[in-house]
Short mmCIF file of C-alpha atoms in Angstrom, two decimals:
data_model
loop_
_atom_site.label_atom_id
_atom_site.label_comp_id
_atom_site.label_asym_id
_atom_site.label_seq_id
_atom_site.Cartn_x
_atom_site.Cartn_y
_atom_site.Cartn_z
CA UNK A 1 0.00 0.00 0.00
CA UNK A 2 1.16 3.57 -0.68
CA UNK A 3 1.97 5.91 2.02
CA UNK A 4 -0.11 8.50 0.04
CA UNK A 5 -3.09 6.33 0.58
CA UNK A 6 -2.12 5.03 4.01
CA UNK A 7 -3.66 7.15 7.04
CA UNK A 8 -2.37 6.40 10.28
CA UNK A 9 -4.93 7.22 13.05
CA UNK A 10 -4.52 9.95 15.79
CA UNK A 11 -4.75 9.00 19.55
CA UNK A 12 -7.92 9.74 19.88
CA UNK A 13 -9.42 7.48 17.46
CA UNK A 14 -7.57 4.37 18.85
CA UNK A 15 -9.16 1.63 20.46
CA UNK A 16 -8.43 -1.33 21.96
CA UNK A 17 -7.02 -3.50 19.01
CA UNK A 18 -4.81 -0.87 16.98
CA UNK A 19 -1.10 -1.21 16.74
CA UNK A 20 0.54 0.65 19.52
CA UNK A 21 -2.44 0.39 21.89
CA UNK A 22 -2.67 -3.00 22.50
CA UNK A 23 0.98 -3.32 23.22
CA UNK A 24 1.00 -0.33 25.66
CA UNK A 25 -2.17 -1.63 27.73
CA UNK A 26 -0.49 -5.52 27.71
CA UNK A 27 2.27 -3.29 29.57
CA UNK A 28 -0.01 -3.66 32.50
CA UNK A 29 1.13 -6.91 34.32
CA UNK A 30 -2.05 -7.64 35.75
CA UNK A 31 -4.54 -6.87 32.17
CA UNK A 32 -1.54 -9.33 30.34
CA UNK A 33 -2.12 -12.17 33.24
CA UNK A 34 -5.75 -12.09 33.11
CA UNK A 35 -5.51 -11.88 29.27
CA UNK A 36 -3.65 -14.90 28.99
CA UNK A 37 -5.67 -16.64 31.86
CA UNK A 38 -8.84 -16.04 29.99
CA UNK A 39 -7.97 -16.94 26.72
CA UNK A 40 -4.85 -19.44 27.08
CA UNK A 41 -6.76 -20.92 30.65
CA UNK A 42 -2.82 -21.36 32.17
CA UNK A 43 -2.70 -19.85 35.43
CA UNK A 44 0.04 -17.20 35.55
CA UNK A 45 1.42 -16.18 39.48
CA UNK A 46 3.15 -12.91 38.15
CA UNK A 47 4.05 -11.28 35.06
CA UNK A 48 7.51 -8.94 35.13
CA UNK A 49 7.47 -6.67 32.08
CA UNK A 50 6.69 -8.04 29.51
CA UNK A 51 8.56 -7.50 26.40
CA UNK A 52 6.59 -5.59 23.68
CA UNK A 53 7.36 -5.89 20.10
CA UNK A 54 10.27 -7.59 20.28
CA UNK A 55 12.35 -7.64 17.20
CA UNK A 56 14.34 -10.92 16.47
CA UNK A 57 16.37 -11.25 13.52
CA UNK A 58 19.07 -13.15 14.23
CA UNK A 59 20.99 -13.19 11.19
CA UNK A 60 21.54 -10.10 9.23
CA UNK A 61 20.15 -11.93 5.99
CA UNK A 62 16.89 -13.25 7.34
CA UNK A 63 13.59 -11.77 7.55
CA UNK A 64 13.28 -10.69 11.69
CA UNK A 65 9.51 -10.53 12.89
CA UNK A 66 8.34 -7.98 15.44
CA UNK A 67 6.15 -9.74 18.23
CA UNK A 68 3.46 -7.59 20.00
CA UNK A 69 3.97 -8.66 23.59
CA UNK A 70 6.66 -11.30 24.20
CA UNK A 71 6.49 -13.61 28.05
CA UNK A 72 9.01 -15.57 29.41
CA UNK A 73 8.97 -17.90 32.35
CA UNK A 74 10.89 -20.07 33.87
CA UNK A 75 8.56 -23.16 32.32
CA UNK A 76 7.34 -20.94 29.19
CA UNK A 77 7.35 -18.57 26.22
CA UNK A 78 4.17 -16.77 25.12
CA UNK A 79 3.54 -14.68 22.36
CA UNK A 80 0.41 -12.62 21.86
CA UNK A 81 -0.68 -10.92 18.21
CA UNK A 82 -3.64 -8.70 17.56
CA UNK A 83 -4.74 -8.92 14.11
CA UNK A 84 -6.60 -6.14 13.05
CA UNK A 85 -6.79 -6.85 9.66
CA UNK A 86 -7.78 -10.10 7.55
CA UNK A 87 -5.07 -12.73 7.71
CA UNK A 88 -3.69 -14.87 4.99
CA UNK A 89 -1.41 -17.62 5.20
CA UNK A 90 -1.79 -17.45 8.71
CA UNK A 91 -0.31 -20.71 9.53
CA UNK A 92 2.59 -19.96 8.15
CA UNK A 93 3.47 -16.77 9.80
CA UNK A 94 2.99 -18.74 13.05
CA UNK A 95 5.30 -20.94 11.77
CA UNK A 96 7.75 -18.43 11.42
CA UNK A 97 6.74 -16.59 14.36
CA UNK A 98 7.72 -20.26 16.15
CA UNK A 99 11.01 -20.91 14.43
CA UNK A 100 12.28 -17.74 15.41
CA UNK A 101 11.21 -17.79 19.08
CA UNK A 102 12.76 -21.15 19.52
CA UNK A 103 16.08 -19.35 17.84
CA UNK A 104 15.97 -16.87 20.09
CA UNK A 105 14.93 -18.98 23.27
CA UNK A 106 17.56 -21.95 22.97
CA UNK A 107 21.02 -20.53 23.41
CA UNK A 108 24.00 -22.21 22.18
CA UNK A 109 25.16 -25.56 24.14
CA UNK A 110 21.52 -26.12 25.39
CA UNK A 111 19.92 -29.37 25.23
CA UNK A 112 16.74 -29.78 23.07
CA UNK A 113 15.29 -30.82 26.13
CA UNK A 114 15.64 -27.38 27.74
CA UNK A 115 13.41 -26.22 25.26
CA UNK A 116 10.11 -24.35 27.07
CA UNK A 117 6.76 -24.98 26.24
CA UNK A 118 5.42 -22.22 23.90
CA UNK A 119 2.40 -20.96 23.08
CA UNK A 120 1.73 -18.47 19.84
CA UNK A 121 -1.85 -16.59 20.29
CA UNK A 122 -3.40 -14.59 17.82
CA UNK A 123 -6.48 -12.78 18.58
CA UNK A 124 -8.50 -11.99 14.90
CA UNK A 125 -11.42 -9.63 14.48
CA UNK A 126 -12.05 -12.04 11.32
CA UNK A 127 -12.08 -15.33 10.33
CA UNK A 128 -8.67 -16.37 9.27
CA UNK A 129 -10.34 -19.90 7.83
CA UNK A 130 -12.04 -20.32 4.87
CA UNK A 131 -13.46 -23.68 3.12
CA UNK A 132 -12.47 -24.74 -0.47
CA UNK A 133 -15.51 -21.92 -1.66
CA UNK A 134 -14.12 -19.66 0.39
CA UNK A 135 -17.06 -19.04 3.54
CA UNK A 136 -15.67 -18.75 6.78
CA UNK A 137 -15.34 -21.70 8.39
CA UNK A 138 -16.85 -19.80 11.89
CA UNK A 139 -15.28 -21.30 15.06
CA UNK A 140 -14.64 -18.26 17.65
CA UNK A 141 -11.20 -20.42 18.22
CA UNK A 142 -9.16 -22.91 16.55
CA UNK A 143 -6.34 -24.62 18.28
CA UNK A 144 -3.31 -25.84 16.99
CA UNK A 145 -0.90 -28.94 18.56
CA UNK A 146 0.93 -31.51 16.75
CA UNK A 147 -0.35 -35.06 17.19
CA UNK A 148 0.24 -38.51 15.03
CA UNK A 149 -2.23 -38.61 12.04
CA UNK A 150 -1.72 -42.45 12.21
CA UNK A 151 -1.94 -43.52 16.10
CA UNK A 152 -4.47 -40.94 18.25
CA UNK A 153 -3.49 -40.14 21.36
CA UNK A 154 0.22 -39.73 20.67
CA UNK A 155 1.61 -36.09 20.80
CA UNK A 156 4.29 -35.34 19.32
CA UNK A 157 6.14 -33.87 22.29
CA UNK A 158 7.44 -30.24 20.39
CA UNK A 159 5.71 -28.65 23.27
CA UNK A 160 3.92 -25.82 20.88
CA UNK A 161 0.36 -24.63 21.08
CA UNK A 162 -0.68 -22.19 18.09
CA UNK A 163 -4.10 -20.93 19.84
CA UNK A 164 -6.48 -18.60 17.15
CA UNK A 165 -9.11 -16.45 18.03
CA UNK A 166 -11.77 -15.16 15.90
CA UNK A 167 -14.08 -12.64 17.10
CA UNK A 168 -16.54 -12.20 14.10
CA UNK A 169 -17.36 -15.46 15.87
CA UNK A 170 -17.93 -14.33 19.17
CA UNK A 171 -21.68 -15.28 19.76
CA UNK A 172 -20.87 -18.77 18.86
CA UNK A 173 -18.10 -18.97 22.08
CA UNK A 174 -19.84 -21.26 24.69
CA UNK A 175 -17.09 -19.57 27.24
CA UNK A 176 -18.82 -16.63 28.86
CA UNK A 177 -15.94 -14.76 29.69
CA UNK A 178 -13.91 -15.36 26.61
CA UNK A 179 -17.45 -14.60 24.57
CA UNK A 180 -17.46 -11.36 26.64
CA UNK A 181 -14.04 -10.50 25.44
CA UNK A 182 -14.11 -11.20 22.17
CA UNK A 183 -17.22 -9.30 21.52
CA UNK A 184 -15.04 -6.30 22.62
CA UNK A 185 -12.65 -7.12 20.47
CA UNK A 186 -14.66 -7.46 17.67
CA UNK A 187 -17.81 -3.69 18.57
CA UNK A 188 -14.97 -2.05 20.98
CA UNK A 189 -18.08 -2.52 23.80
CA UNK A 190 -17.20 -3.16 26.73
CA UNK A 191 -20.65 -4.15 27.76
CA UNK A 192 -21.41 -5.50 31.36
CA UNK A 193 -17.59 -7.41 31.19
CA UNK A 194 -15.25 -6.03 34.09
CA UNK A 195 -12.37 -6.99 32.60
CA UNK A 196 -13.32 -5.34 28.65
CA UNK A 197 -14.30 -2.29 30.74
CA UNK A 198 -10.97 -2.23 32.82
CA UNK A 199 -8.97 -3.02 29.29
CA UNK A 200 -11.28 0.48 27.93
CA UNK A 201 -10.35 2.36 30.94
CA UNK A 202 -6.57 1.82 30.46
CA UNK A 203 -7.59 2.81 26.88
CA UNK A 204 -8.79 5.72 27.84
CA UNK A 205 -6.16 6.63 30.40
CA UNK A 206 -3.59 6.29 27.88
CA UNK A 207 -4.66 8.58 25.40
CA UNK A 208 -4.03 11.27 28.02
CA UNK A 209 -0.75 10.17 29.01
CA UNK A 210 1.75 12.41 26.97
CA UNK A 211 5.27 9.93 27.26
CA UNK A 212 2.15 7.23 25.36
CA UNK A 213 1.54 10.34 22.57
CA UNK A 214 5.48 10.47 22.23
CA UNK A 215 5.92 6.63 21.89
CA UNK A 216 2.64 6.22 19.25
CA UNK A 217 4.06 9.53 17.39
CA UNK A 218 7.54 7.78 17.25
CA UNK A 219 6.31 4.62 16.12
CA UNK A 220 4.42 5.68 13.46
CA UNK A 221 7.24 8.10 12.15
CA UNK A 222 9.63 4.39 12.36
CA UNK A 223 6.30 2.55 10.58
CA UNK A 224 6.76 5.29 7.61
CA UNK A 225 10.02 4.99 7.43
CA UNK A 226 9.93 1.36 7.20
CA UNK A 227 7.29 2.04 4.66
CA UNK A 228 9.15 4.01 2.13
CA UNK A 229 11.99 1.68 2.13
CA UNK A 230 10.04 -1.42 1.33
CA UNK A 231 8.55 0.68 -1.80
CA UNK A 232 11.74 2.00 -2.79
CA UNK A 233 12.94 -1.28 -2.74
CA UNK A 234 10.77 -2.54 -4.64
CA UNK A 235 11.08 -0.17 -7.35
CA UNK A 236 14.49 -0.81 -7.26
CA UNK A 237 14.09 -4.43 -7.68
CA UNK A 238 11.71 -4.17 -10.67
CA UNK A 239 14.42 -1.98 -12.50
CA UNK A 240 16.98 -4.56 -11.95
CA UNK A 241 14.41 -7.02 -12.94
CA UNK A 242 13.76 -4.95 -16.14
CA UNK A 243 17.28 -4.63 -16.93
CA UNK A 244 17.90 -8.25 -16.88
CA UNK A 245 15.04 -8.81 -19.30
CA UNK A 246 16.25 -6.58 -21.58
CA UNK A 247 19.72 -8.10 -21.27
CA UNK A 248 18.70 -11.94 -21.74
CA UNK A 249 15.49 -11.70 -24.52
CA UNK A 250 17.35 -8.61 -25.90
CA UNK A 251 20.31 -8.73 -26.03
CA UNK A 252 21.44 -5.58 -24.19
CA UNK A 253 24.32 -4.29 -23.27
CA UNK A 254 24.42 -5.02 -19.25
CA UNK A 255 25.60 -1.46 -18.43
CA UNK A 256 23.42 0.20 -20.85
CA UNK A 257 20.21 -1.43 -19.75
CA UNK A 258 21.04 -0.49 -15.84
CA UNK A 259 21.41 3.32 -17.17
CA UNK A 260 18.57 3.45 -19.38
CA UNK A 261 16.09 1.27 -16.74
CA UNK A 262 18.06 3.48 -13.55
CA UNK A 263 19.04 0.14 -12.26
CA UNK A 264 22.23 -0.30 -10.03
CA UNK A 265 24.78 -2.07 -11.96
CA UNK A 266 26.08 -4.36 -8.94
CA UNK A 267 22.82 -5.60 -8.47
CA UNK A 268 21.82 -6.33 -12.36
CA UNK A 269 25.29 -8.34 -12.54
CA UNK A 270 24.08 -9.79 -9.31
CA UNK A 271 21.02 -11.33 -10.77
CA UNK A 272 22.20 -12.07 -13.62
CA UNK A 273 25.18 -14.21 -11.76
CA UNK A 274 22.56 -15.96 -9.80
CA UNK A 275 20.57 -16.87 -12.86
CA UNK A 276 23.29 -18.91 -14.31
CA UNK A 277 25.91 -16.66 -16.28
CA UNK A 278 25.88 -13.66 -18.00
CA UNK A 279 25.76 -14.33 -21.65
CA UNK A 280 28.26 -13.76 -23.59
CA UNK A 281 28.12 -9.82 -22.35
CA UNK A 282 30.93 -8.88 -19.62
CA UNK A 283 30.51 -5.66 -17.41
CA UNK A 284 34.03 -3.55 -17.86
#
């Protein structure tokens, strides 16, 4: 999406589920507990500051994901997501989301079997699952271990739980208080629920708090940024794309298609190595 066409929304119009929000109310130890007790059903004794959109990337050539709020424990690793926006491929992101929290979580030297038990929860405002004519399959949660297709009853052991929500399905969740929640998630009414009504009061609170204005305003400035790079580099890549057409079908000079597509040599010569060869052309 363009940045031209992309509105951000002030602090006033947030709610509950927009980026930035969520993360800064989850900063509350004792909203986060209850949120995970609710919709996870683990009983948690304490959480200690939980990390919020934690980066890990850990090489410099792979793609790093940004978590919205980030829990360790001695016996655990959660990760919470709020999707705000239809989801596709959604099983693989959490598979991604997994591999790189069990990079980051088992140091080097470890044993496999110090591995934690993690959980990955995404909370949806719509149906992630569709059948093969594409209608919403309409569970208000899916959930996700691995088990033997062949022999029931035996579990793998990889100690993962991938836990979807979907709150377009709310009315259909026999669980009162996770019903109650989700329908907040998906109207932004709090209703008669204490604990939606306590999550809209922090809401509210926060969009008076001025070092909360400072954070949101310097995310969003960082969310631009990140923006414009990922479409300049993407026109970029399309004019070293272009260039290498016009070298292979046409037979172009490799240094006069960069100029005339306003490719980058290096990276035209790049491609073109990694497609097999360079023709009989040679860059000088």
């Amino acid at each position: 999406m363009s940045t031209s066409f992309y509105r951000y929304k002030s602090v006033e119009e947030l709610t509950f589920t927009d980026d930035g929000m969520f993360q800064a109310v989850m900063r509350d130890p004792g909203l986060c507990s209850e949120l995970i007790e609710r919709l996870l059903h683990l009983k948690v004794s304490r959480v200690e500051y939980p990390e919020l959109e934690k980066t890990i990337a850990p090489y410099f050539s792979s793609k790093g994901v940004r978590l919205d709020v980030y829990l360790k424990d001695p016996e655990r690793i959660i990760d919470i997501e709020m999707l705000s926006y239809p989801q596709r491929e959604i099983g693989l992101r959490s598979r991604y989301y997994q591999s790189m929290i069990d990079m980051d979580s088992l140091m080097k030297g470890q044993s496999y079997a110090d591995m934690k038990s993690s959980y990955v929860l995404f909370i949806c405002k719509s149906d992630p699952f569709k059948d093969e004519d594409g209608r919403e399959l309409g569970l208000p949660r899916y959930t996700f271990t691995t088990k033997c297709r062949e022999l029931d009853g035996l579990n793998f052991g990889d100690k993962t739980t991938k836990m979807i929500y979907n709150a377009s399905a709310c009315e259909r969740e026999k669980d009162e208080k996770v019903r109650d929640f989700l329908r907040f998630v998906r109207t932004n009414d709090a209703g008669d629920d204490d604990f939606s009504n306590r999550l809209k009061s922090r809401v509210a609170k926060l969009k008076e708090d001025e070092q909360f204005k400072e954070v949101y305003a310097a995310m969003n400035l960082r969310e631009m940024d990140i923006r414009r790079e990922a479409i300049a580099e993407g026109k970029i890549q399309k004019s070293v794309d272009d260039a290498v057409v016009a070298i292979r079908d046409f037979n172009i000079d490799p240094k006069l298609a960069a100029e005339k597509m306003n490719a980058p040599l290096d990276k035209v010569m790049e491609k073109l190595a990694v497609q097999g060869g360079l023709c009989h052309h040679e860059s000088t």
